[in-house]
Amino acid sequence: MQHPGGVRLALLLLAGLSLTEAVEVEVRGKDNKTCIYAVLSVNFTILYEGNVTMENATFPLPNSVSSNGSICGGNNSTPLLKMGFGTGHSLSLNFSHSTGKFRGDVLIFTYNTSDAKRFPGAKNKSVKHVAVNSLMDSTPLNTIYTCRSVEAIASEAVVMTFWNVSIQAFVENGTIGKNESVCRADLPTTVAPITTRTTPIVPTPVPTKPPPELPAVGNYTIKNGSDPCLLASMGLQLNITYTENKTHLVNIDSNSTASGYCGDKDATLVLEDMDTTIQFNFIVDQSKFFLKEVKANVSLVINGSRTALNSNNSNLRFWQAFVGSSYMCHKEQSIVVTDQLVINAFNVWVQPFQVKNGTFSRAEECLADSDLGFLVPIAVGAALGLLIILVIVSYIIGRRKSQTGYQSV
Ligand SMILES: *[C@@H]1O[C@H](CO)[C@@H](O)[C@H](O)[C@H]1NC(C)=O
Ligand SMILES: *[C@@H]1O[C@H](CO)[C@@H](O)[C@H](O)[C@H]1NC(C)=O
Ligand SMILES: *[C@@H]1O[C@H](CO)[C@@H](O)[C@H](O)[C@H]1NC(C)=O
Ligand SMILES: *[C@@H]1O[C@H](CO)[C@@H](O)[C@H](O)[C@H]1NC(C)=O
Ligand SMILES: *[C@@H]1O[C@H](CO)[C@@H](O)[C@H](O)[C@H]1NC(C)=O
Ligand SMILES: *[C@@H]1O[C@H](CO)[C@@H](O)[C@H](O)[C@H]1NC(C)=O
Ligand SMILES: *[C@@H]1O[C@H](CO)[C@@H](O)[C@H](O)[C@H]1NC(C)=O
Ligand SMILES: *[C@@H]1O[C@H](CO)[C@@H](O)[C@H](O)[C@H]1NC(C)=O
Ligand SMILES: *[C@@H]1O[C@H](CO)[C@@H](O)[C@H](O)[C@H]1NC(C)=O
Ligand SMILES: *[C@@H]1O[C@H](CO)[C@@H](O)[C@H](O)[C@H]1NC(C)=O
Ligand SMILES: *[C@@H]1O[C@H](CO)[C@@H](O)[C@H](O)[C@H]1NC(C)=O
Ligand SMILES: *[C@@H]1O[C@H](CO)[C@@H](O)[C@H](O)[C@H]1NC(C)=O
């Protein structure tokens, strides 16, 4: 169990100005080192049963909160940021981390309708809880997540509106990260890049949209005992269509965890990062192998709510080569999994069967990469040219013949 004794709370007073409430919370561990740091502004709107009609209570997260009950997190517990205020109200957020990233998991708002100041005339005086998934994007460890945009999370009775949010959990050595990871809402449609941190609260203009980054190439190995049996090296990008013409690009982390299975006739590669799990199933048919099936499971924030997308296609035929060799393609390829999901693959090099000595065997390159690819249009052009020449020649011969015909008359 953790010791809330060392937990400390700091208040942030905005230089003289503003009705805007911004609260700064710092959670410290036993060693008095900061383990969670947050600055945020929240407005709550809560529908409750008044003494005659339904009423809305509207109030902000006050700039004085207690971090009592917060947990730094350790081997058996995940970090928890708990901000208590008033008579029994609190907002808490727990965090998870994997593959070098962290994100907020579940946001729990607890409110007590016996607070007559905030809930005047409430009929039922009781403590209520609302739990929702947080909208926080995965953030690299040792960077601070920032989101200046206004984002609302609604459940049946409660609307929580957040803005000017800066959060870092799993703070290492008590030092807040110097780099910030900007939320997607601040940088529409692109993967959040890391920019140098300015002060977390002063609003700055939203940066202009950078061109979409290409995914980094990851090297993935599956082992059978200690022997590598499946090798893959590729950059992957998901193109997700979530309404008729809105798309969302997600680059797969090159540090994703690879797991899977190697058989004689089938092999599986599973790549997992915080928000995404993709499974590639390869099979052997006659003497060739190919990618037969893709299963993808993506968790992403769309229009202010966390959504799970599951896509599956088992009728694919990509990345085909003879068993005993590897498949290589430098060109970008688009694998259409479903109407909602297209996987853009870059610099693919895979060998799911008969890996020898932990290295790729001779590569069979895709048509687009090889010289043959250039030869196809040339061959078609040459054939067309030949046809035209033939037509012209036969026309001339035809004319000659008919001219000689006239002369003889
Ligand atoms: C913990 O650290 C803060 C800031 O460094 C300091 O103000 C405070 O006195 C320390 N508390 C304890 C119990 O050492
Ligand atoms: C939060 O509430 C205050 C007071 O009701 C209001 O002035 C402010 O505009 C609200 N902010 C947002 C982002 O909703
Ligand atoms: C309470 O607020 C919600 C959301 O802002 C609104 O849809 C609803 O009509 C309001 N209800 C009352 C009784 O004011
Ligand atoms: C913190 O919580 C504990 C147990 O819930 C309580 O005994 C203690 O008084 C609280 N401290 C503060 C400062 O609210
Ligand atoms: C966490 O586990 C590691 C190894 O299992 C151990 O060395 C470390 O002391 C543990 N830390 C805490 C805070 O229990
Ligand atoms: C966060 O809290 C929720 C609700 O208590 C729980 O279901 C979830 O597993 C927790 N997440 C982590 C990463 O501990
Ligand atoms: C509750 O209802 C009574 C009578 O309808 C009214 O006089 C009183 O002002 C109401 N109280 C509140 C807090 O709205
Ligand atoms: C934390 O301290 C260790 C040892 O001093 C150091 O190697 C590491 O880079 C530090 N991490 C950060 C984020 O400062
Ligand atoms: C993957 O392997 C290639 C070739 O061995 C190497 O050049 C590249 O840096 C590796 N990439 C990563 C992300 O480790
Ligand atoms: C993503 O898909 C949409 C719709 O199919 C397409 O218009 C867009 O060019 C694709 N973007 C990328 C980077 O592949
Ligand atoms: C991958 O992990 C390594 C070691 O943990 C780290 O140095 C590197 O920055 C990570 N790369 C990405 C793209 O996250
Ligand atoms: C396997 O790799 C090692 C080191 O890279 C090399 O010395 C050895 O000759 C290789 N064996 C075969 C059969 O290719």
Coordinates of C-alpha atoms and ligand atoms in Angstrom, one line a residue:
M1 CA 0.0 0.0 0.0
Q2 CA 1.1 3.5 -0.6
H3 CA 1.6 6.3 1.9
P4 CA -0.5 9.4 1.3
G5 CA 1.5 11.1 4.1
G6 CA 4.2 12.3 1.7
V7 CA 1.5 13.5 -0.7
R8 CA 1.7 17.3 -1.2
L9 CA -0.6 19.7 -3.0
A10 CA 0.4 22.9 -4.6
L11 CA -1.9 25.7 -5.6
L12 CA -1.6 27.6 -8.7
L13 CA -2.6 31.2 -8.7
L14 CA -2.9 32.7 -12.1
A15 CA -1.2 36.1 -12.0
G16 CA -4.0 38.2 -10.9
L17 CA -6.3 37.4 -13.8
S18 CA -9.1 35.3 -14.7
L19 CA -12.2 33.6 -13.7
T20 CA -10.6 30.5 -15.1
E21 CA -10.0 28.0 -12.4
A22 CA -6.8 26.1 -12.9
V23 CA -5.6 23.6 -10.4
E24 CA -2.1 22.3 -10.1
V25 CA -1.6 19.0 -8.2
E26 CA 1.6 17.3 -7.4
V27 CA 1.6 13.8 -5.9
R28 CA 4.7 12.8 -4.0
G29 CA 5.8 9.4 -2.9
K30 CA 7.5 8.2 0.3
D31 CA 10.8 9.6 -0.9
N32 CA 9.1 13.1 -1.3
K33 CA 9.7 12.9 -5.0
T34 CA 6.9 13.9 -7.5
C35 CA 5.3 10.8 -9.1
I36 CA 2.2 12.4 -10.7
Y37 CA 1.9 16.0 -11.8
A38 CA -1.2 17.7 -13.2
V39 CA -2.6 21.1 -14.1
L40 CA -6.1 21.2 -15.3
S41 CA -9.4 23.1 -15.6
V42 CA -12.7 21.3 -15.4
N43 CA -16.4 22.4 -15.4
F44 CA -19.0 20.0 -14.2
T45 CA -22.7 20.1 -15.2
I46 CA -24.8 17.6 -13.2
L47 CA -28.4 16.8 -13.7
Y48 CA -30.1 16.1 -10.4
E49 CA -33.6 15.8 -9.0
G50 CA -34.5 19.1 -7.4
N51 CA -37.4 19.6 -5.0
V52 CA -39.8 20.2 -7.9
T53 CA -38.1 19.6 -11.2
M54 CA -34.9 18.3 -12.6
E55 CA -32.1 20.8 -12.1
N56 CA -28.6 21.3 -13.4
A57 CA -25.8 22.0 -11.0
T58 CA -22.9 23.7 -12.7
F59 CA -19.6 24.3 -10.9
P60 CA -15.8 24.2 -11.7
L61 CA -13.2 22.1 -10.1
P62 CA -12.1 24.6 -7.4
N63 CA -8.5 25.7 -7.4
S64 CA -8.0 24.2 -4.0
V65 CA -8.3 20.4 -3.9
S66 CA -6.9 17.7 -1.7
S67 CA -4.8 15.0 -3.2
N68 CA -5.5 12.7 -0.2
G69 CA -6.0 9.2 -1.5
S70 CA -3.7 9.6 -4.5
I71 CA -1.3 6.7 -5.1
C72 CA 2.1 6.8 -6.7
G73 CA 1.8 3.3 -7.9
G74 CA 4.2 0.4 -7.5
N75 CA 4.5 -3.3 -8.3
N76 CA 0.9 -4.1 -7.3
S77 CA -0.9 -0.9 -7.8
T78 CA -1.4 1.5 -10.6
P79 CA -1.0 5.3 -10.1
L80 CA -4.1 7.1 -9.0
L81 CA -4.6 10.9 -9.0
K82 CA -7.4 11.8 -6.7
M83 CA -8.6 15.4 -6.3
G84 CA -11.0 15.8 -3.4
F85 CA -13.0 19.0 -2.8
G86 CA -16.0 20.3 -0.9
T87 CA -18.1 18.0 1.1
G88 CA -17.3 14.6 -0.3
H89 CA -16.8 15.4 -4.0
S90 CA -13.8 14.0 -5.9
L91 CA -12.4 13.5 -9.4
S92 CA -9.9 10.7 -9.8
L93 CA -8.0 9.2 -12.7
N94 CA -5.9 6.1 -12.7
F95 CA -3.1 5.4 -15.2
S96 CA -1.7 2.5 -17.1
H97 CA 1.5 2.1 -19.0
S98 CA 3.1 -0.3 -21.5
T99 CA 5.8 -0.2 -24.2
G100 CA 7.2 3.1 -23.1
K101 CA 3.9 5.0 -23.0
F102 CA 1.3 5.9 -20.4
R103 CA -2.2 7.1 -20.5
G104 CA -5.1 7.9 -18.3
D105 CA -7.4 5.0 -17.9
V106 CA -10.7 5.4 -16.0
L107 CA -12.0 8.8 -14.8
I108 CA -14.3 8.6 -11.7
F109 CA -16.3 11.5 -10.6
T110 CA -17.9 11.2 -7.2
Y111 CA -20.4 13.8 -6.0
N112 CA -22.5 14.2 -2.9
T113 CA -25.9 15.8 -3.5
S114 CA -26.2 16.6 0.2
D115 CA -23.9 19.6 -0.5
A116 CA -26.7 22.2 -0.4
K117 CA -24.5 24.9 -1.8
R118 CA -23.8 23.0 -5.1
F119 CA -27.0 21.0 -5.2
P120 CA -29.7 23.3 -3.8
G121 CA -33.0 21.6 -3.1
A122 CA -31.8 18.1 -4.0
K123 CA -34.4 15.5 -3.2
N124 CA -32.1 12.5 -2.7
K125 CA -29.1 13.4 -0.6
S126 CA -26.5 10.8 -1.5
V127 CA -23.1 10.1 -2.9
K128 CA -23.0 9.1 -6.5
H129 CA -20.2 7.9 -8.8
V130 CA -19.8 8.3 -12.5
A131 CA -17.0 6.3 -14.3
V132 CA -15.9 7.1 -17.9
N133 CA -12.9 6.3 -20.0
S134 CA -10.5 9.2 -20.1
L135 CA -9.8 10.7 -23.4
M136 CA -6.1 10.9 -22.8
D137 CA -3.9 9.8 -25.8
S138 CA -1.0 7.5 -25.1
T139 CA 2.0 9.6 -24.1
P140 CA 5.7 8.6 -24.1
L141 CA 7.0 8.2 -20.6
N142 CA 9.0 11.2 -19.3
T143 CA 7.0 13.6 -21.4
I144 CA 4.1 15.7 -20.2
Y145 CA 0.7 15.3 -21.9
T146 CA -0.9 18.6 -22.8
C147 CA -4.3 19.4 -24.2
R148 CA -5.4 23.0 -24.5
S149 CA -8.5 22.2 -26.5
V150 CA -11.8 22.1 -24.8
E151 CA -13.0 18.5 -24.5
A152 CA -16.2 17.3 -23.0
I153 CA -17.0 13.9 -21.6
A154 CA -20.6 13.2 -21.1
S155 CA -22.4 10.3 -19.3
E156 CA -26.1 10.1 -18.5
A157 CA -26.2 12.7 -15.7
V158 CA -22.8 14.4 -15.8
V159 CA -21.0 16.5 -18.4
M160 CA -17.3 17.2 -17.6
T161 CA -15.6 19.8 -19.7
F162 CA -11.8 19.9 -19.6
W163 CA -9.4 22.5 -20.9
N164 CA -5.7 23.5 -20.5
V165 CA -4.8 20.0 -19.3
S166 CA -1.2 19.0 -18.5
I167 CA -0.6 15.6 -16.9
Q168 CA 2.3 13.4 -16.3
A169 CA 2.3 10.1 -14.4
F170 CA 5.1 7.7 -13.8
V171 CA 7.4 10.8 -13.3
E172 CA 11.0 9.5 -13.1
N173 CA 13.4 10.8 -10.4
G174 CA 10.8 13.4 -9.4
T175 CA 11.6 15.4 -12.5
I176 CA 8.8 16.6 -14.7
G177 CA 9.5 16.0 -18.4
K178 CA 10.9 18.9 -20.4
N179 CA 9.1 17.7 -23.5
E180 CA 5.4 17.9 -24.0
S181 CA 3.2 15.5 -26.0
V182 CA 0.4 17.5 -27.6
C183 CA -3.0 15.9 -27.7
R184 CA -4.6 15.0 -31.1
A185 CA -7.4 17.6 -30.5
D186 CA -4.7 20.3 -30.5
L187 CA -3.2 18.9 -33.7
P188 CA -6.1 17.7 -35.8
T189 CA -5.7 14.4 -37.8
T190 CA -2.0 13.8 -37.1
V191 CA -0.1 11.7 -34.6
A192 CA 0.9 13.9 -31.7
P193 CA 4.5 15.0 -32.1
I194 CA 6.7 16.0 -29.2
T195 CA 7.5 19.6 -29.0
T196 CA 9.5 21.6 -26.5
R197 CA 7.6 22.4 -23.5
T198 CA 6.5 25.9 -22.8
T199 CA 4.6 26.8 -19.7
P200 CA 1.7 24.5 -19.3
I201 CA -1.1 27.0 -18.7
V202 CA -0.5 30.0 -20.9
P203 CA -2.5 29.3 -24.0
T204 CA -0.5 29.5 -27.2
P205 CA -1.8 29.5 -30.7
V206 CA -2.5 26.0 -32.0
P207 CA 0.5 24.9 -34.2
T208 CA -0.1 24.5 -37.9
K209 CA -0.8 21.0 -39.1
P210 CA 2.4 19.2 -40.0
P211 CA 2.5 16.7 -42.9
P212 CA 1.6 13.2 -41.8
E213 CA 4.7 11.4 -40.5
L214 CA 5.7 8.1 -42.0
P215 CA 5.7 5.2 -39.5
A216 CA 9.0 4.1 -38.2
V217 CA 10.2 0.7 -39.3
G218 CA 10.1 -1.9 -36.5
N219 CA 12.0 -5.1 -36.3
Y220 CA 10.0 -8.0 -34.9
T221 CA 11.2 -11.5 -34.2
I222 CA 9.2 -14.6 -33.0
K223 CA 11.2 -17.4 -31.4
N224 CA 10.6 -21.1 -31.1
G225 CA 12.6 -21.8 -28.0
S226 CA 15.7 -19.7 -28.5
D227 CA 15.7 -19.9 -32.3
P228 CA 14.1 -17.1 -34.3
C229 CA 11.4 -18.7 -36.5
L230 CA 9.6 -15.6 -37.9
L231 CA 11.2 -12.3 -38.9
A232 CA 9.4 -9.2 -39.9
S233 CA 10.7 -5.7 -40.5
M234 CA 8.2 -3.0 -41.5
G235 CA 6.6 0.3 -40.9
L236 CA 2.8 0.2 -40.4
Q237 CA 0.2 2.9 -40.6
L238 CA -3.5 2.5 -40.0
N239 CA -5.9 4.6 -42.1
I240 CA -9.2 4.5 -40.2
T241 CA -12.4 5.8 -41.8
Y242 CA -14.9 6.5 -39.0
T243 CA -17.6 8.4 -40.8
E244 CA -18.3 8.6 -44.5
N245 CA -15.2 10.7 -45.4
K246 CA -13.4 11.4 -42.2
T247 CA -10.2 9.4 -41.8
H248 CA -7.7 9.1 -39.0
L249 CA -4.1 8.0 -39.3
V250 CA -2.4 6.0 -36.6
N251 CA 1.3 5.0 -36.9
I252 CA 2.1 1.7 -35.2
D253 CA 4.8 2.1 -32.6
S254 CA 8.0 0.5 -33.8
N255 CA 8.6 -0.6 -30.2
S256 CA 5.3 -2.6 -30.2
T257 CA 5.6 -6.0 -28.4
A258 CA 5.8 -8.9 -30.9
S259 CA 4.4 -12.3 -30.0
G260 CA 3.1 -15.2 -32.0
Y261 CA 3.4 -18.7 -33.2
C262 CA 5.4 -20.6 -35.8
G263 CA 4.0 -23.8 -37.4
D264 CA 4.9 -25.7 -40.5
K265 CA 1.9 -24.5 -42.5
D266 CA 0.7 -21.5 -40.5
A267 CA 2.4 -18.7 -38.5
T268 CA 1.1 -15.8 -36.6
L269 CA 2.6 -12.4 -35.7
V270 CA 0.8 -10.3 -33.1
L271 CA 2.0 -6.7 -32.6
E272 CA 0.7 -4.9 -29.5
D273 CA 1.1 -1.4 -28.3
M274 CA -1.1 0.5 -25.8
D275 CA -4.0 1.2 -28.1
T276 CA -3.6 -1.3 -30.9
T277 CA -3.3 -5.0 -31.4
I278 CA -2.8 -6.4 -34.9
Q279 CA -2.6 -10.0 -35.8
F280 CA -1.1 -11.2 -39.1
N281 CA -1.8 -14.8 -40.0
F282 CA 0.4 -16.4 -42.7
I283 CA -0.2 -19.8 -44.4
V284 CA 1.6 -22.1 -46.8
D285 CA -0.2 -23.1 -49.9
Q286 CA 1.6 -25.4 -52.2
S287 CA 5.2 -24.1 -52.1
K288 CA 4.4 -20.5 -51.4
F289 CA 3.5 -18.6 -48.3
F290 CA 1.4 -15.4 -48.1
L291 CA -0.5 -13.2 -45.6
K292 CA -4.0 -14.7 -45.4
E293 CA -5.6 -12.9 -42.5
V294 CA -5.4 -9.6 -40.6
K295 CA -7.2 -9.0 -37.3
A296 CA -7.0 -5.6 -35.8
N297 CA -8.2 -4.2 -32.6
V298 CA -7.8 -0.4 -32.2
S299 CA -8.8 1.8 -29.3
L300 CA -9.0 5.5 -30.3
V301 CA -10.6 8.7 -29.4
I302 CA -13.1 10.0 -32.0
N303 CA -15.3 13.0 -31.5
G304 CA -14.6 13.1 -27.8
S305 CA -15.2 9.5 -26.9
R306 CA -13.0 6.4 -26.7
T307 CA -14.1 3.9 -29.3
A308 CA -13.0 0.3 -30.0
L309 CA -12.7 -0.7 -33.6
N310 CA -12.4 -4.4 -34.5
S311 CA -11.6 -5.3 -38.1
N312 CA -10.9 -8.7 -39.6
N313 CA -10.3 -10.0 -43.1
S314 CA -9.3 -13.6 -43.7
N315 CA -9.4 -13.5 -47.5
L316 CA -6.2 -11.6 -48.2
R317 CA -3.3 -12.6 -50.4
F318 CA -0.4 -10.3 -49.8
W319 CA 3.3 -10.7 -49.2
Q320 CA 3.7 -13.9 -51.2
A321 CA 7.0 -15.7 -51.8
F322 CA 8.4 -19.2 -52.0
V323 CA 8.8 -21.0 -48.7
G324 CA 12.5 -20.9 -47.8
S325 CA 12.9 -17.3 -49.1
S326 CA 11.7 -14.0 -47.7
Y327 CA 9.4 -11.4 -49.1
M328 CA 10.5 -7.8 -49.6
C329 CA 8.8 -4.7 -50.8
H330 CA 10.1 -1.1 -50.4
K331 CA 7.1 0.5 -52.0
E332 CA 4.1 1.6 -49.9
Q333 CA 1.4 -1.0 -50.0
S334 CA -2.2 -0.6 -49.0
I335 CA -3.9 -3.6 -47.4
V336 CA -7.6 -3.1 -47.4
V337 CA -8.9 -5.0 -44.3
T338 CA -12.4 -3.6 -44.2
D339 CA -14.3 -0.4 -45.3
Q340 CA -13.1 1.1 -42.1
L341 CA -9.5 0.0 -42.0
V342 CA -6.7 0.2 -44.5
I343 CA -3.2 -0.7 -43.4
N344 CA -0.4 1.2 -45.2
A345 CA 2.8 -0.9 -45.1
F346 CA 6.2 0.5 -45.8
N347 CA 9.6 -1.2 -46.3
V348 CA 8.1 -4.6 -45.7
W349 CA 10.6 -7.5 -45.2
V350 CA 9.0 -10.7 -43.9
Q351 CA 9.8 -14.4 -43.5
P352 CA 7.3 -16.4 -41.6
F353 CA 8.7 -19.8 -42.4
Q354 CA 12.0 -21.7 -42.4
V355 CA 14.1 -18.9 -40.9
K356 CA 17.7 -20.2 -40.8
N357 CA 20.3 -18.9 -38.4
G358 CA 18.2 -15.9 -37.3
T359 CA 18.5 -14.1 -40.6
F360 CA 16.4 -13.4 -43.6
S361 CA 16.9 -15.8 -46.5
R362 CA 17.2 -14.6 -50.1
A363 CA 14.5 -12.0 -50.7
E364 CA 11.9 -12.2 -53.4
E365 CA 11.1 -8.6 -54.2
C366 CA 7.6 -7.3 -55.0
L367 CA 6.9 -6.5 -58.7
A368 CA 6.7 -2.8 -58.0
D369 CA 10.3 -2.9 -56.6
S370 CA 12.0 -4.9 -59.3
D371 CA 13.1 -4.0 -62.8
L372 CA 10.3 -6.1 -64.1
G373 CA 7.9 -3.5 -62.8
F374 CA 9.4 -1.0 -65.2
L375 CA 9.4 -3.5 -68.0
V376 CA 5.6 -4.0 -68.0
P377 CA 4.6 -0.6 -69.3
I378 CA 7.6 -0.7 -71.8
A379 CA 6.4 -4.1 -73.1
V380 CA 2.9 -2.9 -73.4
G381 CA 4.1 0.2 -75.3
A382 CA 6.3 -1.8 -77.6
A383 CA 3.5 -4.2 -78.4
L384 CA 1.2 -1.2 -79.2
G385 CA 3.9 0.4 -81.4
L386 CA 4.3 -2.9 -83.3
L387 CA 0.6 -3.1 -83.9
I388 CA 0.4 0.4 -85.2
I389 CA 3.4 -0.2 -87.6
L390 CA 1.7 -3.4 -88.8
V391 CA -1.6 -1.5 -89.5
I392 CA 0.3 1.2 -91.4
V393 CA 2.3 -1.4 -93.4
S394 CA -0.8 -3.4 -94.4
Y395 CA -2.5 -0.1 -95.3
I396 CA 0.4 0.9 -97.6
I397 CA 0.5 -2.5 -99.1
G398 CA -3.2 -2.4 -99.7
R399 CA -3.0 1.0 -101.4
R400 CA -0.1 -0.1 -103.6
K401 CA -2.1 -3.1 -104.7
S402 CA -5.2 -1.0 -105.6
Q403 CA -3.1 1.6 -107.4
T404 CA -1.5 -1.1 -109.6
G405 CA -5.1 -2.3 -110.2
Y406 CA -6.1 1.2 -111.6
Q407 CA -3.0 1.4 -113.8
S408 CA -3.8 -1.8 -115.5
V409 CA -7.2 -0.5 -116.6
Ligands
LIG1 C1 9.3 17.7 -0.1 O1 9.8 18.5 -1.1 C2 9.3 19.8 -1.2 C3 9.8 20.5 -2.4 O2 11.1 20.0 -2.8 C4 9.6 20.5 0.1 O3 9.0 21.8 0.0 C5 9.0 19.8 1.3 O4 9.4 20.4 2.5 C6 9.5 18.3 1.3 N1 8.8 17.6 2.3 C7 9.4 16.7 3.1 C8 8.5 16.0 4.1 O5 10.6 16.5 3.0
LIG2 C1 -16.7 27.0 -17.3 O1 -17.7 27.6 -16.5 C2 -17.5 29.0 -16.4 C3 -18.6 29.5 -15.4 O2 -19.8 28.9 -15.6 C4 -17.7 29.6 -17.8 O3 -17.6 31.0 -17.7 C5 -16.7 29.1 -18.7 O4 -16.9 29.6 -20.0 C6 -16.8 27.6 -18.7 N1 -15.7 27.1 -19.5 C7 -15.8 26.1 -20.5 C8 -14.6 25.8 -21.2 O5 -16.9 25.5 -20.6
LIG3 C1 -28.9 20.4 -18.1 O1 -27.8 20.5 -19.0 C2 -27.8 19.7 -20.1 C3 -26.5 19.7 -20.8 O2 -26.0 21.0 -20.9 C4 -29.0 20.1 -21.0 O3 -29.1 19.3 -22.1 C5 -30.3 20.0 -20.2 O4 -31.4 20.5 -20.9 C6 -30.2 20.8 -18.9 N1 -31.4 20.5 -18.1 C7 -31.9 21.4 -17.3 C8 -33.1 20.9 -16.5 O5 -31.6 22.5 -17.2
LIG4 C1 -6.9 11.7 4.3 O1 -7.7 10.5 4.3 C2 -7.6 9.8 5.5 C3 -8.4 8.5 5.3 O2 -9.3 8.6 4.3 C4 -8.1 10.7 6.6 O3 -8.0 9.9 7.9 C5 -7.3 11.9 6.7 O4 -7.8 12.8 7.7 C6 -7.3 12.7 5.4 N1 -6.4 13.8 5.4 C7 -6.8 15.0 4.9 C8 -5.8 16.1 5.0 O5 -7.9 15.2 4.4
LIG5 C1 9.1 -4.3 -7.4 O1 9.6 -5.5 -7.9 C2 11.0 -5.6 -8.1 C3 11.3 -6.9 -8.7 O2 10.2 -7.8 -8.7 C4 11.7 -5.4 -6.7 O3 13.1 -5.4 -6.9 C5 11.2 -4.0 -6.2 O4 11.8 -3.8 -4.9 C6 9.7 -3.9 -6.0 N1 9.4 -2.6 -5.6 C7 8.5 -2.3 -4.7 C8 8.2 -0.9 -4.4 O5 7.9 -3.2 -4.1
LIG6 C1 -8.7 2.0 -13.3 O1 -9.9 1.9 -12.4 C2 -10.9 1.2 -13.0 C3 -12.1 1.3 -12.1 O2 -11.8 1.2 -10.8 C4 -10.5 -0.3 -13.2 O3 -11.6 -1.0 -13.8 C5 -9.3 -0.3 -14.1 O4 -8.8 -1.6 -14.3 C6 -8.2 0.6 -13.5 N1 -7.1 0.6 -14.5 C7 -5.9 0.3 -14.2 C8 -4.9 0.4 -15.2 O5 -5.6 -0.1 -13.0
LIG7 C1 -38.3 23.8 -2.7 O1 -39.6 23.8 -2.9 C2 -40.3 24.8 -2.1 C3 -41.8 24.7 -2.4 O2 -42.0 24.2 -3.6 C4 -39.8 26.2 -2.3 O3 -40.4 27.1 -1.5 C5 -38.3 26.2 -2.1 O4 -37.7 27.5 -2.4 C6 -37.6 25.1 -2.9 N1 -36.2 25.1 -2.5 C7 -35.3 25.2 -3.4 C8 -33.8 25.2 -2.8 O5 -35.5 25.4 -4.6
LIG8 C1 16.8 9.2 -13.5 O1 18.0 8.9 -12.8 C2 18.8 7.9 -13.4 C3 20.0 7.6 -12.5 O2 20.5 8.8 -12.0 C4 19.2 8.3 -14.8 O3 19.9 7.3 -15.4 C5 17.9 8.6 -15.6 O4 18.3 9.1 -16.9 C6 17.1 9.6 -14.9 N1 15.8 9.8 -15.7 C7 15.4 11.0 -16.0 C8 14.1 11.0 -16.8 O5 15.9 12.0 -15.7
LIG9 C1 16.0 -2.9 -37.8 O1 17.0 -3.6 -38.4 C2 17.7 -2.9 -39.4 C3 18.7 -3.8 -40.1 O2 19.3 -4.7 -39.1 C4 18.4 -1.7 -38.7 O3 19.1 -0.9 -39.7 C5 17.4 -0.8 -38.0 O4 18.0 0.2 -37.3 C6 16.5 -1.6 -37.1 N1 15.5 -0.8 -36.6 C7 15.1 -0.7 -35.3 C8 14.0 0.2 -35.0 O5 15.7 -1.4 -34.5
LIG10 C1 -6.8 7.2 -46.1 O1 -8.0 6.8 -46.6 C2 -8.8 7.8 -47.3 C3 -10.1 7.2 -47.8 O2 -9.9 5.9 -48.3 C4 -7.9 8.3 -48.5 O3 -8.6 9.3 -49.1 C5 -6.6 8.8 -48.0 O4 -5.8 9.2 -49.0 C6 -5.9 7.8 -47.1 N1 -4.7 8.4 -46.5 C7 -3.5 7.7 -46.5 C8 -2.4 8.5 -45.9 O5 -3.4 6.6 -47.0
LIG11 C1 11.9 2.4 -28.3 O1 12.5 2.0 -27.1 C2 13.8 2.4 -26.9 C3 14.3 1.8 -25.6 O2 13.3 1.7 -24.6 C4 13.8 4.0 -26.8 O3 15.1 4.4 -26.6 C5 13.2 4.5 -28.1 O4 13.2 5.9 -28.1 C6 11.9 4.0 -28.4 N1 11.4 4.4 -29.7 C7 10.2 4.9 -29.9 C8 9.9 5.2 -31.3 O5 9.4 5.0 -29.0
LIG12 C1 25.2 -18.5 -38.7 O1 25.6 -17.2 -38.3 C2 26.9 -17.2 -37.7 C3 27.2 -15.8 -37.2 O2 26.5 -14.8 -37.9 C4 27.9 -17.6 -38.8 O3 29.2 -17.6 -38.2 C5 27.5 -18.9 -39.3 O4 28.4 -19.3 -40.4 C6 26.1 -19.0 -39.8 N1 25.7 -20.3 -40.2 C7 25.1 -20.6 -41.3 C8 24.8 -22.0 -41.5 O5 24.8 -19.7 -42.1

